[in-house]
Amino acid sequence: MINAIANGLVGSVRAAHRKKMLLSGIALAAVLLIAIGYLTVGALRVSPFSGTYRVKVQLPESGGLLPHQDVALRGVKIGTVQSLDITQQGVDAVAEIQSKYKIPVSAKVRVTGLSPAGEQYINFEGVSDQGPFLKDGAVISQGAQVPVTLAKLLADADGLLAQVDPKKLELIKKELSLSKEGPRKLTEIIDGGTFLLNTLDSVLPETTSILRSSRVVLTLASDKNSGIQATANELAAPCAVSTRCRTATAHSSTGPPTPCTRWTTCSRTTRTPW
């Protein structure tokens, strides 16, 4: 029995040795097929055995989105971007989504990135799991949001920096360099500003309440503006009479007293005959 098994193994090895070129080719082909399958399923994440449906997302601009990038539902990958088509209104992104994932029609669509360097993808943010759901051929024409591109950010930053006066910056630099305490003072100024902002943030509800209450008070005062003006006029008239009485008394100090039948001050009114 053992001799038969040993003879069979020896014969197999001899046959393989005679056909080693053929066996090497078959082994290389098998390794190549395994590698292609791994890249397709593992790296490219293509699922050949699952059904898909396509949804068109109309974007105002690409926002850095490229074909073959991910489509996610609440951050979980559910498909890929098949193509980007330029239109008169912007860009149409065709997303291929796996059939087992249902996206509500009310879901928000956003083009976002994995990092500031890029890697944009389409993310659906469903507010609920209730239908109706998107179907094959559905078009999302409104509500899609795209991030601010790096080019636009740099353009806005350039406009901001253009408003800075270089002479004033040079003056600040000069003032800080006059003393070795300059960096410390600048740090204290920044820390003070941070403390002020934190304090204002901590009392934000109280500040909002005060502003709302002040609005009511000022509105009532505005409604009573005519009454306040009339009261001020009534208070101003007795003060004028008081001034005239004092003037008449001053002129009559060297002669006979000048009668003044009413003596009035701004705080109270009394009748004192001179």
Coordinates of C-alpha atoms in Angstrom, one line a residue:
M1 CA 0.0 0.0 0.0
I2 CA 2.7 2.4 1.0
N3 CA 4.8 1.4 -2.1
A4 CA 1.8 2.2 -4.3
I5 CA 1.3 5.6 -2.8
A6 CA 5.0 6.4 -3.1
N7 CA 5.1 5.2 -6.7
G8 CA 2.2 7.5 -7.5
L9 CA 3.8 10.5 -5.9
V10 CA 7.1 9.9 -7.8
G11 CA 5.2 9.5 -11.0
S12 CA 3.3 12.7 -10.5
V13 CA 6.5 14.6 -9.8
R14 CA 8.2 13.3 -12.8
A15 CA 5.2 14.2 -15.0
A16 CA 5.1 17.7 -13.5
H17 CA 8.8 18.1 -14.2
R18 CA 8.3 17.1 -17.8
K19 CA 5.5 19.7 -18.2
K20 CA 6.9 22.4 -15.8
M21 CA 6.5 25.1 -18.4
L22 CA 2.8 24.4 -18.8
L23 CA 2.3 24.3 -15.1
S24 CA 4.2 27.5 -14.6
G25 CA 2.0 29.3 -17.1
I26 CA -1.2 28.0 -15.4
A27 CA 0.1 29.1 -12.0
L28 CA 0.9 32.6 -13.3
A29 CA -2.5 32.9 -14.9
A30 CA -4.2 31.9 -11.6
V31 CA -2.2 34.4 -9.6
L32 CA -3.1 37.1 -12.2
L33 CA -6.8 36.3 -12.0
I34 CA -6.7 36.4 -8.2
A35 CA -4.9 39.8 -8.2
I36 CA -7.4 41.2 -10.7
G37 CA -10.3 40.0 -8.6
Y38 CA -8.7 41.5 -5.4
L39 CA -8.2 44.9 -7.1
T40 CA -11.7 44.9 -8.5
V41 CA -13.5 43.9 -5.4
G42 CA -11.2 45.2 -2.7
A43 CA -9.6 48.3 -4.1
L44 CA -12.1 49.5 -6.7
R45 CA -15.0 48.1 -4.5
V46 CA -16.9 46.8 -7.5
S47 CA -19.7 44.4 -6.6
P48 CA -20.5 42.4 -9.7
F49 CA -23.2 40.3 -8.0
S50 CA -25.3 43.2 -6.7
G51 CA -27.9 45.3 -8.6
T52 CA -27.6 49.0 -8.9
Y53 CA -29.7 52.0 -9.8
R54 CA -28.6 55.5 -11.0
V55 CA -29.4 58.9 -9.7
K56 CA -28.5 62.2 -11.3
V57 CA -27.5 65.1 -9.1
Q58 CA -27.5 68.6 -10.6
L59 CA -24.7 70.7 -9.0
P60 CA -23.9 74.4 -9.6
E61 CA -20.2 73.4 -10.0
S62 CA -18.2 70.2 -9.5
G63 CA -16.6 71.4 -6.2
G64 CA -13.6 69.1 -6.9
L65 CA -15.7 66.0 -7.5
L66 CA -14.3 63.5 -10.0
P67 CA -15.6 60.3 -11.6
H68 CA -15.2 57.0 -9.8
Q69 CA -15.3 58.7 -6.4
D70 CA -17.5 57.5 -3.5
V71 CA -21.2 58.0 -2.9
A72 CA -22.2 57.7 0.7
L73 CA -25.3 57.7 2.9
R74 CA -24.5 59.3 6.3
G75 CA -20.8 58.7 5.7
V76 CA -21.2 55.0 4.7
K77 CA -20.2 54.1 1.1
I78 CA -23.2 52.9 -1.0
G79 CA -22.0 53.6 -4.5
T80 CA -19.7 55.5 -6.9
V81 CA -19.8 58.5 -9.2
Q82 CA -20.0 57.2 -12.7
S83 CA -19.7 60.4 -14.7
L84 CA -19.8 64.2 -14.6
D85 CA -21.5 66.0 -17.5
I86 CA -21.2 69.8 -18.0
T87 CA -24.5 71.6 -18.6
Q88 CA -25.5 75.2 -19.0
Q89 CA -26.6 75.4 -15.4
G90 CA -23.6 73.6 -13.9
V91 CA -22.5 70.0 -13.7
D92 CA -24.6 66.8 -13.6
A93 CA -23.1 64.0 -11.5
V94 CA -24.4 60.5 -12.2
A95 CA -24.3 58.3 -9.1
E96 CA -24.6 54.6 -9.3
I97 CA -26.0 53.2 -6.0
Q98 CA -26.4 49.7 -4.8
S99 CA -30.0 48.5 -4.8
K100 CA -30.0 47.3 -1.2
Y101 CA -29.7 51.0 0.0
K102 CA -32.8 53.1 -0.1
I103 CA -32.4 56.9 -0.1
P104 CA -35.4 59.1 0.9
V105 CA -36.4 61.7 -1.5
S106 CA -36.2 64.3 1.3
A107 CA -32.5 63.5 1.9
K108 CA -30.0 66.4 1.6
V109 CA -27.2 66.1 -0.9
R110 CA -23.7 67.6 -0.2
V111 CA -20.4 67.3 -1.9
T112 CA -17.8 67.1 0.9
G113 CA -14.2 66.0 1.3
L114 CA -12.4 63.5 3.5
S115 CA -9.6 66.1 4.1
P116 CA -8.7 69.7 3.1
A117 CA -6.5 68.3 0.4
G118 CA -9.5 67.0 -1.5
E119 CA -11.0 63.5 -1.9
Q120 CA -14.4 64.8 -2.5
Y121 CA -17.5 62.5 -2.5
I122 CA -21.3 62.8 -2.6
N123 CA -22.9 62.4 0.8
F124 CA -26.7 61.9 1.3
E125 CA -27.9 63.0 4.7
G126 CA -31.3 61.4 5.2
V127 CA -33.4 63.1 7.9
S128 CA -35.5 59.9 8.3
D129 CA -35.8 56.4 6.9
Q130 CA -39.4 56.9 5.7
G131 CA -40.3 56.9 2.0
P132 CA -40.8 57.8 -0.8
F133 CA -37.3 56.7 -2.0
L134 CA -35.2 57.6 -5.0
K135 CA -35.6 55.3 -7.9
D136 CA -33.6 54.5 -11.0
G137 CA -33.3 57.6 -13.2
A138 CA -34.3 60.0 -10.5
V139 CA -33.0 63.6 -10.8
I140 CA -32.1 65.8 -7.8
S141 CA -32.3 69.3 -9.2
Q142 CA -32.3 71.5 -6.1
G143 CA -30.7 71.7 -2.7
A144 CA -27.3 70.2 -3.6
Q145 CA -24.4 71.9 -1.8
V146 CA -20.8 72.1 -2.9
P147 CA -17.8 73.1 -0.8
V148 CA -15.8 76.3 -1.3
T149 CA -13.1 75.5 -3.8
L150 CA -9.4 76.3 -3.0
A151 CA -9.2 78.7 -5.9
K152 CA -12.2 80.7 -4.6
L153 CA -10.8 80.7 -1.1
L154 CA -7.4 82.0 -2.3
A155 CA -9.2 84.7 -4.4
D156 CA -11.2 85.8 -1.4
A157 CA -8.1 85.8 0.7
D158 CA -6.3 87.9 -1.9
G159 CA -9.1 90.5 -1.8
L160 CA -8.9 90.6 2.0
L161 CA -5.1 91.0 2.0
A162 CA -5.4 93.8 -0.6
Q163 CA -7.3 95.9 2.0
V164 CA -4.5 95.7 4.5
D165 CA -2.2 98.8 4.6
P166 CA 1.4 97.6 4.5
K167 CA 2.5 100.9 6.2
K168 CA 0.4 100.2 9.2
L169 CA 1.7 96.7 9.4
E170 CA 5.2 98.0 9.3
L171 CA 4.4 100.5 12.0
I172 CA 3.0 97.7 14.2
K173 CA 6.1 95.7 13.6
K174 CA 8.3 98.6 14.5
E175 CA 6.5 99.4 17.7
L176 CA 6.7 95.7 18.8
S177 CA 10.4 95.6 18.0
L178 CA 11.2 98.7 20.1
S179 CA 11.1 96.6 23.3
K180 CA 11.9 93.1 24.2
E181 CA 8.5 93.0 25.9
G182 CA 6.8 93.4 22.6
P183 CA 6.0 89.7 21.9
R184 CA 4.7 89.3 25.5
K185 CA 2.5 92.4 25.2
L186 CA 1.1 91.1 21.9
T187 CA 0.4 87.7 23.6
E188 CA -1.4 89.5 26.5
I189 CA -3.5 91.5 24.0
I190 CA -4.5 88.3 22.2
D191 CA -5.3 86.5 25.5
G192 CA -7.4 89.5 26.6
G193 CA -9.4 89.4 23.4
T194 CA -9.9 85.7 23.7
F195 CA -11.1 86.2 27.3
L196 CA -13.5 88.9 26.2
L197 CA -15.0 86.7 23.5
N198 CA -15.4 83.8 25.9
T199 CA -17.0 86.1 28.5
L200 CA -19.4 87.5 25.9
D201 CA -20.2 83.9 24.7
S202 CA -21.0 82.8 28.3
V203 CA -23.5 85.6 28.8
L204 CA -25.0 85.5 25.3
P205 CA -28.5 84.3 26.5
E206 CA -28.7 87.1 29.1
T207 CA -27.5 89.7 26.5
T208 CA -30.1 88.5 24.0
S209 CA -32.8 88.7 26.7
I210 CA -31.7 92.3 27.6
L211 CA -31.7 93.4 24.0
R212 CA -35.2 92.0 23.5
S213 CA -36.5 93.7 26.6
S214 CA -34.9 96.9 25.6
R215 CA -36.6 96.7 22.3
V216 CA -40.0 96.6 24.0
V217 CA -39.1 99.5 26.3
L218 CA -37.8 101.7 23.4
T219 CA -40.9 100.8 21.4
L220 CA -43.1 102.0 24.2
A221 CA -41.0 105.2 24.6
S222 CA -41.3 105.8 20.9
D223 CA -45.1 105.5 21.1
K224 CA -45.1 108.1 24.0
N225 CA -42.8 110.5 22.3
S226 CA -45.4 113.2 21.7
G227 CA -46.5 113.0 25.4
I228 CA -42.9 113.3 26.6
Q229 CA -42.4 116.3 24.3
A230 CA -45.5 118.1 25.7
T231 CA -44.4 117.4 29.3
A232 CA -40.9 118.9 28.5
N233 CA -42.5 122.0 27.1
E234 CA -44.7 122.4 30.2
L235 CA -41.7 122.1 32.4
A236 CA -39.7 124.6 30.3
A237 CA -42.3 127.4 30.6
P238 CA -42.1 127.8 34.4
C239 CA -38.4 127.9 34.3
A240 CA -38.5 130.8 31.9
V241 CA -40.9 132.7 34.2
S242 CA -38.4 132.1 37.1
T243 CA -35.6 133.5 35.1
R244 CA -37.6 136.7 34.3
C245 CA -38.5 137.2 37.9
R246 CA -34.8 136.9 39.0
T247 CA -33.9 139.5 36.3
A248 CA -36.6 141.9 37.5
T249 CA -35.4 141.6 41.1
A250 CA -31.8 142.3 40.1
H251 CA -32.8 145.5 38.2
S252 CA -34.8 146.8 41.2
S253 CA -32.1 146.3 43.8
T254 CA -31.2 150.0 43.7
G255 CA -34.7 151.3 43.6
P256 CA -38.2 150.2 44.7
P257 CA -38.9 146.5 44.5
T258 CA -40.4 145.3 41.3
P259 CA -43.5 143.2 42.0
C260 CA -43.4 139.6 40.8
T261 CA -46.6 137.7 41.6
R262 CA -45.2 134.3 40.8
W263 CA -41.9 132.7 41.7
T264 CA -41.2 129.3 40.0
T265 CA -38.3 127.0 39.8
C266 CA -37.8 123.9 37.6
S267 CA -38.4 121.6 40.6
R268 CA -41.4 123.1 42.2
T269 CA -43.8 126.1 42.0
T270 CA -44.6 128.5 44.8
R271 CA -46.2 131.9 44.9
T272 CA -44.1 134.5 46.8
P273 CA -45.0 138.2 46.3
W274 CA -42.1 140.7 46.1

